Amino acid sequence: MNSPGGKYLKKRELASYVALCLERQTPINLGEAVDVMREKFCYSNKTALNIVRRLAKLNLLVKTGEMEYQCVSPVEYLRRLAEEYSAWRRRLKDVC
């Protein structure tokens, strides 16, 4: 992570991530994930698929099967985010 603004979630991605994590604690099928986002947020299929791809790229959804994804715990995401930010600040200030 080069800067703290590089890999943050947009509002719609964060809302979708939370909705998917709350919906299922077990692996969720890609079609079911798209359906959840379409029902809750009225996204098109293309938008929902793009959000799933972005969440997978950021390692917030981990692929567990051919078309199945598992949500990473939101606490784990926040911990990782805080660690990356702390490391960035330390490099920026050359302190500690």
Tab-separated table of C-alpha atoms in Angstrom, residues 5 13 35 38 60 66-68 70 79 84 89 93 95:
chain	number	residue	atom	x	y	z
A	5	GLY	CA	-6.169	6.358	-0.033
A	13	GLU	CA	-18.622	-1.507	-1.897
A	35	ASP	CA	-29.118	-11.505	-5.855
A	38	ARG	CA	-29.800	-6.592	-6.409
A	60	LEU	CA	-12.431	-9.264	1.448
A	66	GLU	CA	-15.670	-22.740	-8.410
A	67	MET	CA	-18.302	-20.039	-7.874
A	68	GLU	CA	-18.296	-19.671	-4.076
A	70	GLN	CA	-16.416	-16.546	1.842
A	79	ARG	CA	-7.403	-4.648	11.850
A	84	GLU	CA	-1.442	-0.688	6.925
A	89	ARG	CA	2.444	6.797	8.823
A	93	LYS	CA	7.493	10.327	9.343
A	95	VAL	CA	9.837	7.711	13.307
